[in-house]
Coordinates of C-alpha atoms and ligand atoms in Angstrom, one line a residue:
Chain A
M1 CA -0.4 0.1 -0.1
W2 CA 2.6 2.5 0.7
Q3 CA 4.5 1.3 -2.1
D4 CA 1.9 2.5 -3.7
Q5 CA 1.5 6.1 -2.2
L6 CA 5.7 6.3 -2.6
R7 CA 5.2 5.8 -6.5
G8 CA 2.3 8.5 -7.3
I9 CA 4.2 11.1 -5.2
Y10 CA 7.1 10.0 -7.1
Y11 CA 5.3 10.2 -10.5
I12 CA 3.7 13.2 -9.7
A13 CA 6.4 15.0 -8.7
L14 CA 8.1 14.0 -12.3
K15 CA 5.5 14.6 -14.1
D16 CA 4.9 18.0 -12.9
M17 CA 8.4 19.0 -13.9
K18 CA 7.4 18.1 -17.4
T19 CA 4.4 19.5 -18.0
Y20 CA 5.0 22.7 -15.5
Y21 CA 8.1 24.0 -14.2
L22 CA 10.2 24.3 -17.5
K23 CA 7.4 26.7 -18.5
P24 CA 7.3 30.7 -18.8
P25 CA 5.6 31.3 -15.5
A26 CA 7.6 28.8 -13.6
I27 CA 10.7 30.4 -15.3
S28 CA 10.4 33.9 -15.0
W29 CA 9.4 33.7 -11.2
G30 CA 11.5 30.9 -10.2
M31 CA 14.7 31.7 -12.3
V32 CA 14.6 34.9 -13.9
F33 CA 13.6 37.0 -11.1
P34 CA 16.3 35.5 -8.3
L35 CA 19.1 35.9 -11.4
A36 CA 18.2 39.5 -12.1
W37 CA 18.2 40.3 -8.3
T38 CA 21.4 38.8 -8.2
L39 CA 23.1 40.4 -11.3
A40 CA 21.6 44.0 -9.8
F41 CA 23.5 43.0 -6.4
Y42 CA 26.9 42.3 -8.1
L43 CA 26.8 45.4 -10.3
R44 CA 25.9 47.9 -7.4
S45 CA 28.7 46.5 -5.4
P46 CA 31.1 44.1 -6.6
G47 CA 33.4 44.2 -3.8
D48 CA 31.5 42.5 -0.7
F49 CA 29.1 40.5 -3.0
A50 CA 30.8 37.2 -1.7
E51 CA 28.7 38.2 1.9
L52 CA 25.3 38.8 -0.4
V53 CA 25.5 34.8 -1.6
P54 CA 23.6 33.6 1.0
G55 CA 20.9 36.0 1.1
L56 CA 20.6 35.4 -2.8
L57 CA 20.5 31.9 -2.4
A58 CA 17.8 31.8 0.0
M59 CA 15.9 34.1 -2.3
T60 CA 15.9 31.3 -5.0
I61 CA 15.1 29.1 -2.8
L62 CA 12.3 30.9 -1.8
F63 CA 11.0 32.0 -4.9
S64 CA 11.6 29.1 -7.2
T65 CA 9.3 26.7 -4.9
T66 CA 7.0 29.2 -4.3
A67 CA 6.4 30.3 -7.8
A68 CA 6.1 26.4 -9.1
E69 CA 3.9 25.5 -6.2
A70 CA 1.0 28.5 -6.9
V71 CA 0.7 27.4 -10.7
V72 CA 1.1 23.2 -10.0
I73 CA -2.0 22.8 -7.8
N74 CA -4.6 25.1 -8.7
F75 CA -4.1 24.8 -12.2
E76 CA -4.5 21.2 -11.8
L77 CA -7.8 21.6 -9.3
R78 CA -9.4 23.6 -12.0
L79 CA -8.6 21.2 -14.7
G80 CA -10.3 18.5 -13.2
T81 CA -6.9 16.8 -13.5
L82 CA -6.0 16.8 -10.4
E83 CA -9.2 14.4 -9.2
R84 CA -7.5 12.4 -11.9
L85 CA -4.8 11.9 -10.1
L86 CA -7.2 10.8 -7.2
L87 CA -9.1 8.1 -9.3
A88 CA -5.6 6.3 -8.8
P89 CA -5.0 4.2 -5.8
V90 CA -2.9 7.3 -4.9
S91 CA -4.3 9.3 -1.8
I92 CA -4.8 13.0 -1.3
T93 CA -1.4 13.0 1.0
S94 CA 0.2 11.9 -1.4
V95 CA -1.3 13.6 -4.4
L96 CA 0.1 17.0 -2.3
L97 CA 3.5 15.6 -1.4
G98 CA 4.3 14.9 -4.5
K99 CA 3.2 18.4 -5.6
V100 CA 5.8 19.8 -2.8
L101 CA 8.2 17.0 -4.1
G102 CA 8.2 18.5 -7.4
G103 CA 8.1 22.5 -6.3
F104 CA 11.2 20.8 -4.1
L105 CA 12.9 19.4 -6.7
F106 CA 12.4 22.5 -9.3
G107 CA 13.7 24.5 -6.8
L108 CA 16.9 22.0 -6.0
L109 CA 17.7 22.4 -9.4
M110 CA 17.9 26.4 -9.5
T111 CA 19.3 26.7 -6.2
A112 CA 22.1 24.2 -7.1
I113 CA 22.3 26.2 -10.3
V114 CA 22.6 29.8 -8.8
A115 CA 24.6 28.2 -5.7
A116 CA 27.4 26.4 -8.1
A117 CA 28.1 29.2 -10.6
S118 CA 28.1 31.7 -7.5
I119 CA 30.8 29.6 -5.2
L120 CA 32.5 28.5 -8.5
Y121 CA 32.5 32.4 -9.4
L122 CA 34.1 34.1 -6.6
G123 CA 35.9 31.3 -5.3
L124 CA 34.0 30.7 -2.0
Q125 CA 34.8 27.5 0.7
P126 CA 31.2 26.9 2.2
D127 CA 30.4 23.6 4.3
I128 CA 28.8 21.7 1.9
I129 CA 27.3 19.6 4.1
G130 CA 26.3 22.5 6.3
L131 CA 25.1 24.2 3.0
A132 CA 23.3 21.0 2.1
L133 CA 21.5 20.5 5.8
I134 CA 19.9 24.3 5.5
A135 CA 19.1 24.2 2.0
V136 CA 17.3 21.0 1.4
P137 CA 14.7 21.8 4.6
S138 CA 14.4 24.9 3.3
L139 CA 13.2 24.3 -0.4
M140 CA 10.6 21.7 1.7
V141 CA 9.4 24.5 3.9
F142 CA 9.0 27.0 1.0
S143 CA 7.5 24.3 -1.6
S144 CA 4.9 23.6 1.4
M145 CA 4.3 27.0 1.8
G146 CA 3.4 27.9 -1.6
A147 CA 1.7 25.1 -1.4
L148 CA -0.4 26.1 1.6
F149 CA -1.1 29.0 0.0
S150 CA -2.4 27.7 -3.6
V151 CA -4.8 25.6 -1.8
S152 CA -6.5 28.1 0.2
V153 CA -7.5 30.2 -2.9
K154 CA -9.5 29.7 -5.6
E155 CA -7.5 30.4 -9.5
V156 CA -4.1 30.5 -10.0
F157 CA -3.2 34.3 -10.5
E158 CA -4.7 35.0 -7.0
A159 CA -1.9 32.4 -5.1
Q160 CA 0.8 34.2 -7.1
T161 CA -0.3 37.6 -5.9
L162 CA -1.1 36.4 -2.4
L163 CA 2.5 34.9 -2.0
N164 CA 3.8 38.5 -3.1
L165 CA 3.1 39.7 0.4
P166 CA 5.1 37.5 2.7
R167 CA 7.7 37.1 -0.1
F168 CA 8.1 40.8 0.0
F169 CA 8.3 41.1 3.7
M170 CA 10.6 38.2 3.8
V171 CA 13.3 39.3 1.2
F172 CA 13.1 42.6 3.3
L173 CA 12.9 41.6 6.7
C174 CA 15.2 38.3 6.6
G175 CA 18.5 39.2 6.1
V176 CA 19.0 38.9 2.2
V177 CA 19.4 42.1 1.8
Y178 CA 20.0 44.0 5.1
P179 CA 21.2 42.1 8.2
V180 CA 18.4 41.4 10.6
S181 CA 20.5 43.0 13.3
A182 CA 20.5 46.6 11.7
L183 CA 16.5 46.4 11.3
P184 CA 14.6 48.6 14.4
E185 CA 13.8 46.5 17.4
G186 CA 10.0 45.6 16.4
L187 CA 10.8 44.5 12.9
Q188 CA 13.8 42.2 13.9
L189 CA 10.9 40.0 16.4
L190 CA 8.7 40.2 13.1
A191 CA 11.4 38.7 11.3
R192 CA 12.1 36.1 13.9
L193 CA 8.5 34.8 13.3
L194 CA 9.8 34.0 9.2
P195 CA 11.1 31.0 8.6
L196 CA 13.6 32.8 5.6
T197 CA 15.4 34.4 8.3
Y198 CA 17.0 30.8 9.5
T199 CA 17.1 29.8 6.4
V200 CA 19.9 33.0 5.7
Q201 CA 21.1 32.3 9.2
G202 CA 21.9 28.9 8.5
L203 CA 23.1 29.3 5.3
Q204 CA 25.6 32.1 6.4
A205 CA 26.9 29.8 8.8
S206 CA 27.7 27.3 6.6
F207 CA 29.2 30.2 4.1
F208 CA 31.4 31.8 6.9
A209 CA 31.1 30.0 10.2
G210 CA 31.7 26.7 9.4
R211 CA 29.3 23.8 10.7
D212 CA 28.6 25.3 14.5
S213 CA 25.0 24.9 16.9
M214 CA 23.7 28.0 15.0
L215 CA 22.8 25.8 12.0
L216 CA 21.3 23.1 14.0
Q217 CA 19.7 25.5 15.7
N218 CA 17.9 26.9 12.1
L219 CA 17.7 23.3 10.7
L220 CA 15.4 22.2 13.7
V221 CA 13.5 25.8 13.2
L222 CA 13.0 25.0 9.7
L223 CA 11.5 21.9 10.3
V224 CA 8.9 23.3 12.5
F225 CA 8.2 25.4 10.1
L226 CA 7.9 22.8 7.5
I227 CA 5.5 20.9 9.6
L228 CA 3.1 24.1 10.2
F229 CA 2.9 24.6 6.5
L230 CA 2.5 21.0 5.6
L231 CA -0.3 20.0 8.0
P232 CA -2.6 22.8 7.0
A233 CA -1.8 22.2 3.3
I234 CA -3.0 18.5 3.4
K235 CA -5.9 19.3 5.7
L236 CA -7.0 22.2 3.1
L237 CA -6.9 19.9 0.0
H238 CA -9.0 17.5 1.6
R239 CA -11.5 19.6 2.4
R240 CA -11.8 20.2 -1.0
F241 CA -12.9 16.9 -1.7
E242 CA -15.9 16.2 1.6
Chain B
M1 CA -25.9 -5.8 6.2
V2 CA -27.2 -9.0 7.0
R3 CA -25.2 -10.5 3.9
T4 CA -22.1 -9.3 5.1
F5 CA -22.5 -10.7 8.5
I6 CA -23.9 -13.9 7.1
Q7 CA -20.9 -13.9 5.1
D8 CA -18.8 -13.5 7.8
Y9 CA -21.0 -16.1 9.9
L10 CA -19.9 -18.2 7.4
N11 CA -16.3 -18.0 7.4
A12 CA -16.3 -18.0 10.7
L13 CA -17.9 -21.6 10.8
A14 CA -16.0 -22.7 7.6
T15 CA -12.8 -22.2 9.9
F16 CA -13.8 -24.2 12.7
K17 CA -15.3 -27.1 9.9
I18 CA -18.6 -27.7 11.8
A19 CA -20.6 -26.1 8.7
F20 CA -21.6 -29.3 8.0
I21 CA -23.7 -29.0 11.1
H22 CA -25.8 -25.7 10.1
I23 CA -25.4 -24.8 6.4
R24 CA -28.8 -27.0 5.9
G25 CA -31.4 -24.5 5.2
L26 CA -31.3 -23.7 1.1
E27 CA -31.4 -20.2 1.4
V28 CA -28.5 -20.3 3.2
M29 CA -26.7 -22.3 0.9
A30 CA -28.3 -19.6 -1.7
I31 CA -26.4 -16.8 -0.3
A32 CA -23.1 -18.4 0.0
E33 CA -23.4 -19.7 -3.7
I34 CA -24.1 -15.9 -5.0
H35 CA -21.3 -14.6 -2.7
M36 CA -18.4 -17.5 -4.2
H37 CA -19.5 -17.2 -7.6
K38 CA -21.0 -13.3 -8.5
N39 CA -20.0 -11.1 -6.3
P40 CA -21.8 -7.6 -7.2
A41 CA -20.1 -5.2 -8.9
I42 CA -21.3 -2.1 -7.2
L43 CA -24.1 -2.8 -4.6
T44 CA -25.6 0.4 -2.9
E45 CA -27.8 0.7 0.3
N46 CA -29.6 4.1 0.8
L47 CA -27.1 6.4 -0.7
T48 CA -27.6 9.8 -0.1
K49 CA -25.8 13.4 -1.5
R50 CA -26.6 16.7 0.0
Y51 CA -25.0 20.0 -0.8
G52 CA -26.6 22.5 1.6
D53 CA -30.1 22.1 1.6
L54 CA -30.0 20.1 -1.8
L55 CA -30.4 16.5 -1.9
A56 CA -28.8 15.8 -4.7
V57 CA -28.4 12.3 -4.5
D58 CA -31.7 10.6 -2.2
H59 CA -31.4 7.3 -0.6
I60 CA -30.8 5.1 -3.7
S61 CA -30.0 2.0 -3.4
F62 CA -29.0 -0.7 -6.5
Q63 CA -26.9 -3.2 -7.3
V64 CA -24.8 -3.6 -10.6
N65 CA -23.9 -7.2 -11.5
E66 CA -20.6 -8.1 -12.7
G67 CA -20.2 -8.7 -16.7
E68 CA -23.4 -6.1 -17.3
I69 CA -23.6 -2.6 -18.4
F70 CA -25.7 -0.8 -15.9
G71 CA -27.3 2.5 -16.8
F72 CA -28.5 5.7 -15.2
L73 CA -30.4 7.7 -17.5
G74 CA -31.9 11.0 -16.0
P75 CA -32.1 14.6 -16.8
N76 CA -29.2 17.1 -15.9
G77 CA -29.1 17.7 -12.3
S78 CA -30.7 14.6 -11.6
G79 CA -27.8 13.4 -9.2
K80 CA -26.0 11.0 -11.5
T81 CA -22.3 12.7 -11.7
S82 CA -22.7 13.0 -8.0
T83 CA -23.4 9.4 -7.5
I84 CA -20.3 8.3 -9.3
R85 CA -18.5 10.8 -7.7
M86 CA -19.4 8.9 -4.2
L87 CA -18.9 5.4 -5.9
V88 CA -15.1 6.6 -7.0
G89 CA -14.0 8.2 -3.6
L90 CA -14.0 12.2 -4.8
S91 CA -16.9 13.0 -2.3
Q92 CA -18.5 11.8 0.9
P93 CA -22.6 10.0 0.5
E94 CA -24.2 11.6 3.8
E95 CA -25.9 8.2 4.7
G96 CA -25.9 5.0 3.2
R97 CA -23.5 2.4 2.4
A98 CA -21.4 1.3 -0.7
S99 CA -19.3 -1.3 -2.1
I100 CA -18.0 -2.1 -5.2
L101 CA -16.1 -5.3 -6.3
G102 CA -16.8 -6.3 -2.5
Y103 CA -15.0 -3.5 -0.9
R104 CA -16.2 -1.5 1.4
L105 CA -16.3 2.2 0.9
P106 CA -14.7 5.1 2.3
A107 CA -12.7 2.6 4.1
E108 CA -11.5 0.2 1.3
I109 CA -11.8 2.9 -1.5
T110 CA -8.0 2.7 -2.2
Q111 CA -7.8 -1.1 -2.6
A112 CA -10.5 -1.1 -5.0
K113 CA -9.4 2.0 -6.9
R114 CA -6.7 -1.0 -8.1
Y115 CA -9.5 -2.4 -10.3
V116 CA -11.6 0.4 -11.0
G117 CA -11.5 2.9 -13.9
V118 CA -13.2 6.2 -13.9
V119 CA -14.2 8.5 -17.0
L120 CA -15.5 11.7 -15.4
D121 CA -17.3 13.9 -17.3
A122 CA -14.9 16.0 -18.4
S123 CA -11.6 14.9 -20.1
N124 CA -9.5 15.3 -17.7
L125 CA -5.7 14.2 -19.1
Y126 CA -2.8 17.0 -19.8
D127 CA -2.6 19.0 -22.3
E128 CA 1.0 19.5 -22.2
L129 CA 1.7 15.6 -22.4
S130 CA 1.5 13.7 -25.7
A131 CA -1.2 11.0 -25.9
L132 CA 1.4 8.6 -25.4
D133 CA 3.1 10.1 -22.4
N134 CA -0.6 10.6 -20.9
L135 CA -1.2 6.5 -20.6
L136 CA 2.2 5.8 -20.0
F137 CA 1.9 8.6 -16.9
M138 CA -1.5 6.7 -15.6
A139 CA 0.4 3.3 -15.7
R140 CA 3.0 4.2 -13.7
L141 CA 0.7 5.8 -11.3
Y142 CA -1.2 2.7 -11.2
G143 CA 2.1 0.5 -11.1
V144 CA 1.5 -1.0 -14.4
P145 CA 4.8 -3.2 -14.8
R146 CA 7.4 -1.2 -16.7
D147 CA 8.1 -3.9 -19.2
E148 CA 4.2 -3.7 -20.2
Q149 CA 3.9 -0.1 -19.9
K150 CA 4.3 0.9 -23.5
S151 CA 3.1 -2.3 -25.0
R152 CA -0.1 -1.9 -23.4
A153 CA -0.4 1.7 -24.0
Y154 CA 0.1 1.0 -28.2
Q155 CA -2.4 -1.4 -27.8
L156 CA -5.0 1.1 -26.8
L157 CA -3.7 3.7 -28.7
K158 CA -4.4 1.4 -31.6
D159 CA -7.8 0.2 -30.1
F160 CA -9.0 3.5 -29.8
G161 CA -7.5 4.6 -33.4
L162 CA -5.4 7.1 -32.1
Y163 CA -2.0 5.1 -33.2
E164 CA -1.4 7.9 -35.5
R165 CA -1.4 10.3 -33.1
K166 CA 0.7 9.1 -30.4
D167 CA 3.1 11.8 -30.4
D168 CA 0.5 14.6 -30.5
R169 CA -0.1 16.5 -27.2
F170 CA -3.6 15.6 -25.8
G171 CA -4.5 19.4 -26.2
T172 CA -4.6 19.6 -29.5
F173 CA -7.2 16.6 -30.3
S174 CA -10.7 17.0 -31.3
R175 CA -13.5 16.6 -28.5
G176 CA -14.0 12.8 -29.8
M177 CA -10.3 12.3 -29.7
K178 CA -10.1 13.4 -26.5
R179 CA -12.5 11.3 -24.9
A180 CA -11.2 8.5 -26.6
L181 CA -7.8 9.4 -24.9
T182 CA -9.6 9.2 -21.7
I183 CA -11.5 6.3 -21.8
A184 CA -8.1 4.5 -23.2
A185 CA -6.2 6.0 -20.1
A186 CA -8.8 4.6 -17.3
L187 CA -8.5 1.5 -19.1
I188 CA -4.3 1.1 -18.9
H189 CA -4.3 -0.6 -15.7
E190 CA -7.4 -3.2 -16.9
P191 CA -9.5 -2.5 -14.5
R192 CA -12.4 -5.3 -13.9
L193 CA -15.3 -2.5 -13.6
L194 CA -15.8 0.9 -15.8
F195 CA -17.4 4.2 -14.9
L196 CA -18.6 6.8 -17.7
D197 CA -20.0 10.0 -16.8
E198 CA -21.9 10.9 -20.2
P199 CA -19.5 9.3 -22.6
T200 CA -21.5 10.6 -25.3
T201 CA -22.0 14.2 -24.2
G202 CA -20.8 17.2 -26.4
L203 CA -19.7 14.7 -29.2
D204 CA -21.2 14.9 -32.3
A205 CA -22.6 12.2 -34.3
A206 CA -20.3 10.2 -35.6
A207 CA -17.7 10.5 -32.6
A208 CA -20.8 9.4 -30.5
R209 CA -21.8 6.1 -33.0
S210 CA -17.8 5.0 -33.0
L211 CA -17.6 5.4 -28.7
R212 CA -20.5 3.2 -28.2
G213 CA -19.0 0.9 -30.5
L214 CA -15.6 0.6 -28.4
I215 CA -18.1 0.9 -25.4
S216 CA -20.0 -2.0 -26.4
R217 CA -16.6 -4.0 -27.5
L218 CA -15.6 -3.4 -23.8
R219 CA -19.0 -5.2 -22.7
E220 CA -17.9 -8.1 -24.9
K221 CA -14.4 -8.6 -23.0
G222 CA -15.9 -8.7 -19.8
L223 CA -15.7 -5.3 -18.1
T224 CA -18.7 -4.0 -16.1
I225 CA -19.7 -1.1 -17.2
F226 CA -21.5 1.4 -15.0
L227 CA -22.9 4.8 -17.4
T228 CA -24.6 7.6 -16.9
T229 CA -26.7 8.9 -20.0
H230 CA -29.6 11.6 -20.7
Y231 CA -29.9 10.2 -24.6
L232 CA -32.8 7.7 -24.3
E233 CA -31.2 6.0 -27.4
E234 CA -28.0 5.5 -25.7
A235 CA -29.5 4.0 -22.8
D236 CA -31.6 1.7 -25.0
L237 CA -28.6 0.5 -27.1
L238 CA -25.6 -0.1 -24.8
C239 CA -27.1 -1.0 -21.5
D240 CA -28.5 -4.3 -20.0
R241 CA -30.5 -3.1 -17.6
I242 CA -31.9 1.1 -17.1
A243 CA -32.0 2.5 -13.4
I244 CA -34.0 6.0 -14.5
L245 CA -32.8 8.9 -11.9
V246 CA -35.1 11.8 -11.3
R247 CA -34.5 14.6 -8.6
G248 CA -31.8 12.4 -6.8
K249 CA -34.3 9.3 -7.1
I250 CA -33.9 6.0 -8.8
V251 CA -38.0 5.7 -9.9
K252 CA -37.5 2.5 -11.8
I253 CA -34.8 -0.3 -12.7
D254 CA -35.4 -2.4 -15.1
T255 CA -34.1 -3.9 -18.8
P256 CA -34.5 -2.1 -22.0
A257 CA -37.1 -4.5 -23.0
G258 CA -38.9 -4.4 -19.5
L259 CA -39.5 -0.3 -19.9
K260 CA -40.9 -0.8 -23.1
R261 CA -42.9 -3.2 -22.3
L262 CA -44.6 -1.2 -19.6
V263 CA -46.1 0.8 -22.3
Q264 CA -46.4 -1.8 -25.1
T265 CA -49.4 -3.1 -23.4
Q266 CA -51.2 0.2 -23.2
S267 CA -52.7 2.3 -26.2
L268 CA -51.0 5.4 -26.4
I269 CA -52.3 8.6 -28.4
E270 CA -50.4 12.2 -29.0
F271 CA -52.7 14.9 -29.8
S272 CA -51.0 18.4 -30.8
F273 CA -52.8 21.7 -30.0
A274 CA -53.1 24.2 -32.4
R275 CA -52.0 26.6 -29.7
D276 CA -50.0 26.6 -25.7
V277 CA -52.2 24.3 -23.3
S278 CA -49.5 24.4 -20.3
A279 CA -52.3 26.3 -18.2
L280 CA -55.0 24.0 -18.6
T281 CA -53.0 20.5 -18.3
G282 CA -54.9 20.1 -14.8
D283 CA -58.3 20.6 -16.7
L284 CA -57.4 17.9 -19.6
R285 CA -55.9 15.5 -16.5
R286 CA -59.5 15.8 -14.8
R287 CA -61.6 15.1 -18.3
L288 CA -59.5 11.8 -18.9
G289 CA -60.2 9.5 -16.1
G290 CA -58.0 6.7 -15.3
A291 CA -55.4 7.4 -18.6
E292 CA -52.2 8.9 -17.9
A293 CA -51.4 12.5 -19.7
A294 CA -47.4 13.4 -20.4
F295 CA -47.0 16.8 -21.9
L296 CA -44.2 16.8 -24.4
D297 CA -43.9 20.3 -24.8
E298 CA -46.6 23.0 -24.3
S299 CA -48.8 21.6 -26.7
R300 CA -48.3 18.0 -27.5
V301 CA -49.8 15.5 -25.1
R302 CA -49.1 11.4 -25.0
I303 CA -52.0 9.6 -23.5
Y304 CA -51.7 6.4 -22.2
G305 CA -54.1 3.4 -20.9
G306 CA -58.0 4.4 -20.8
D307 CA -60.3 3.5 -23.6
P308 CA -59.2 5.0 -27.4
P309 CA -62.9 6.1 -27.8
Q310 CA -63.8 7.4 -24.7
I311 CA -60.2 9.5 -24.4
F312 CA -60.8 11.2 -27.7
D313 CA -64.4 12.0 -27.0
A314 CA -62.7 13.8 -23.9
V315 CA -60.2 15.4 -25.7
F316 CA -62.3 16.9 -28.2
Q317 CA -64.6 18.3 -25.4
F318 CA -62.0 19.8 -23.9
S319 CA -61.0 21.5 -26.9
R320 CA -64.6 22.6 -27.8
D321 CA -64.6 24.1 -24.4
N322 CA -61.3 26.1 -24.9
G323 CA -61.6 27.1 -28.1
I324 CA -58.6 25.0 -28.9
G325 CA -57.9 23.4 -32.2
I326 CA -56.6 20.0 -32.5
E327 CA -53.8 20.0 -35.1
A328 CA -53.2 16.6 -34.9
A329 CA -54.2 12.9 -33.3
S330 CA -52.1 9.6 -33.8
T331 CA -51.8 6.4 -32.1
I332 CA -48.3 5.3 -31.7
R333 CA -46.1 2.7 -31.1
P334 CA -44.5 2.8 -27.6
S335 CA -40.7 3.9 -27.5
L336 CA -38.0 3.4 -24.3
E337 CA -39.3 7.3 -24.4
D338 CA -42.6 6.4 -23.3
A339 CA -41.8 4.4 -20.9
F340 CA -39.4 6.9 -19.8
L341 CA -42.6 9.7 -19.8
R342 CA -44.3 7.4 -18.6
I343 CA -42.7 6.3 -15.6
T344 CA -41.3 10.0 -14.5
G345 CA -44.1 12.1 -16.0
L346 CA -41.3 14.5 -17.5
S347 CA -41.2 15.7 -20.8
T348 CA -38.2 14.0 -23.0
V349 CA -37.8 17.7 -24.1
V350 CA -36.1 18.8 -20.2
M351 CA -33.6 15.9 -21.3
G352 CA -33.2 17.7 -24.8
T353 CA -32.8 21.1 -23.4
E354 CA -31.1 21.1 -20.8
K355 CA -28.2 19.2 -22.1
G356 CA -26.3 22.5 -23.5
G357 CA -27.2 24.4 -19.9
G358 CA -25.2 26.2 -17.3
K359 CA -26.0 24.3 -14.6
G360 CA -23.9 21.3 -13.1
K361 CA -21.3 22.4 -14.6
G362 CA -18.4 24.2 -12.8
G363 CA -19.0 25.1 -9.0
R364 CA -18.1 21.7 -8.2
Q365 CA -15.3 20.6 -6.0
Ligands
ADP1 N1 -20.5 20.3 -5.2 C1 -21.8 20.6 -5.6 N2 -22.1 21.6 -4.4 C2 -23.2 22.3 -4.9 N3 -24.7 22.0 -5.8 C3 -24.2 20.3 -6.6 C4 -22.2 20.3 -6.2 N4 -22.3 19.6 -7.6 C5 -24.0 19.2 -8.1 N5 -24.2 19.9 -7.7 C6 -26.3 19.7 -8.0 O1 -26.5 18.7 -7.2 C7 -27.1 18.5 -8.4 C8 -27.2 17.0 -9.1 O2 -25.9 17.1 -10.0 P1 -25.2 16.3 -10.6 O3 -25.2 15.4 -9.9 O4 -23.8 17.0 -11.5 O5 -26.3 15.8 -11.8 P2 -26.1 14.8 -13.4 O6 -24.8 14.4 -13.6 O7 -27.4 14.4 -13.2 O8 -26.6 16.4 -14.5 C9 -27.5 19.5 -9.3 O9 -28.6 20.1 -8.4 C10 -26.1 20.4 -8.9 O10 -26.3 21.5 -9.1
MG2 MG1 -23.4 14.9 -14.6

């Protein structure tokens, strides 16, 4: 039985890669957007660009996964193809996990490209295992966040629009551009409530501080966020088929 | 359910090898017999679906036997799709029970899905994928053995006349081709039971005819088919048995021949009036005594039963009293349509005009 579910999750993720992710909306939001930002930062201050790499990676993680998720669930709900998936021996939970996994894989691909390019170009020497320990759960967290927004609304464009608010907040509050410590106290508090903060912190630790306790802490917080996003997303999708 | 209970009881007895002492009654034997050799493909008991205050499916009970084509015939909005959605696990009944292929719903739906193929009322494969890739994706999802995926897909593409187009995207297909491929996709895991929700609706006559041919051929291969339709001719042509559904209720289950027999023993006279008599239906019905009137539209009525001379008298009197001329009167050979009219009291015009209607589509979650 569980083999059925695993198989379902895997093939749904794979099919999504093939049908949606390598299409214009996913590409523009998921890849071009972070790349454009990276370029903009680089052109502004080529000197201390290296310091910005963790933030840019975090942003790539955030945008690639959420952009993908915003498209895949609503699209399929509207076309009735998601129902088609449920007619196979695949549970609603597995369908959602397959979708999240697809977003994760797409994000992983994008993030790996950006990471490899910036590391090689700048000659950085991050702790690769530490980097993976933060990037992988982060990709899952934001893929789940995208899924949660996606199942909360009816239309594809609503999900994209609705996602812009937290994405915007996170880019400015979570240390992507400005360090969290430079923010006013109130905003610092807000930053603590946003998952991207822990992605940025964790990535910074893996790039500049080596593997330390901070890394583990960030990893744990990210796992908590993963559960906070994933469970309600599954629940909301179930509700659509009552 | 009594039957399940008895079956459990028998199983228990068999285990303890004392069955011979107990199984004496012929009835018990018969039940055991039925269970061992002829599991019903679908069994429902008081199955009910509500959407808010609307009773979309109203305590329906029926049984579909293995190997038959069982039809749900009813106008749009009568609850056909809602019934299918409950039977395939896409929605939950508020009341009642159902089992398919012996698996109880909803608890065992996941096991049942392996043996069930479903074609919903929309063609829902992936526009972006080719015909072949759509079939292969479904094959993988159902766990069809790797070495059989391609051969089954090719065979289905050939059977459905789509082999030449196997590399074209689903999105580029015509309606009829889309429907055909959707059915093919529902067969890739070799199900024992196939659900078809209005398979020919929205297709042109030629595509519909070829699809009906395909459906008949599937039955010959031993597949059990549950199909819904609002076309009387289609139900007549394809189905072994038909359940007539009106406003969520099953009003009659019989073979097409049985349904026709209901009206064949009776006289049937059709009158066409010169103008709209819909305001006067009560008056007309009162004059007819025991005979029943079914209105085909606002100026045409069919009258079943009764004594023909008396009916003619009554209708002529009605026409004189109300000053409405009679344009035509004829006796008619009963068809399934007449059986339908007679049973449901619904005009077949209802079935006709609602087919393109906006209701019932969309808004479904
Ligand atoms: N998701 C839904 N929410 C509310 N009402 C619905 C929903 N689905 C169907 N209905 C209503 O239930 C009734 C039966 O619909 P349906 O089962 O689609 O009929 P059919 O398939 O026979 O045309 C209709 O009145 C329809 O409007
Ligand atoms: Mg329907």
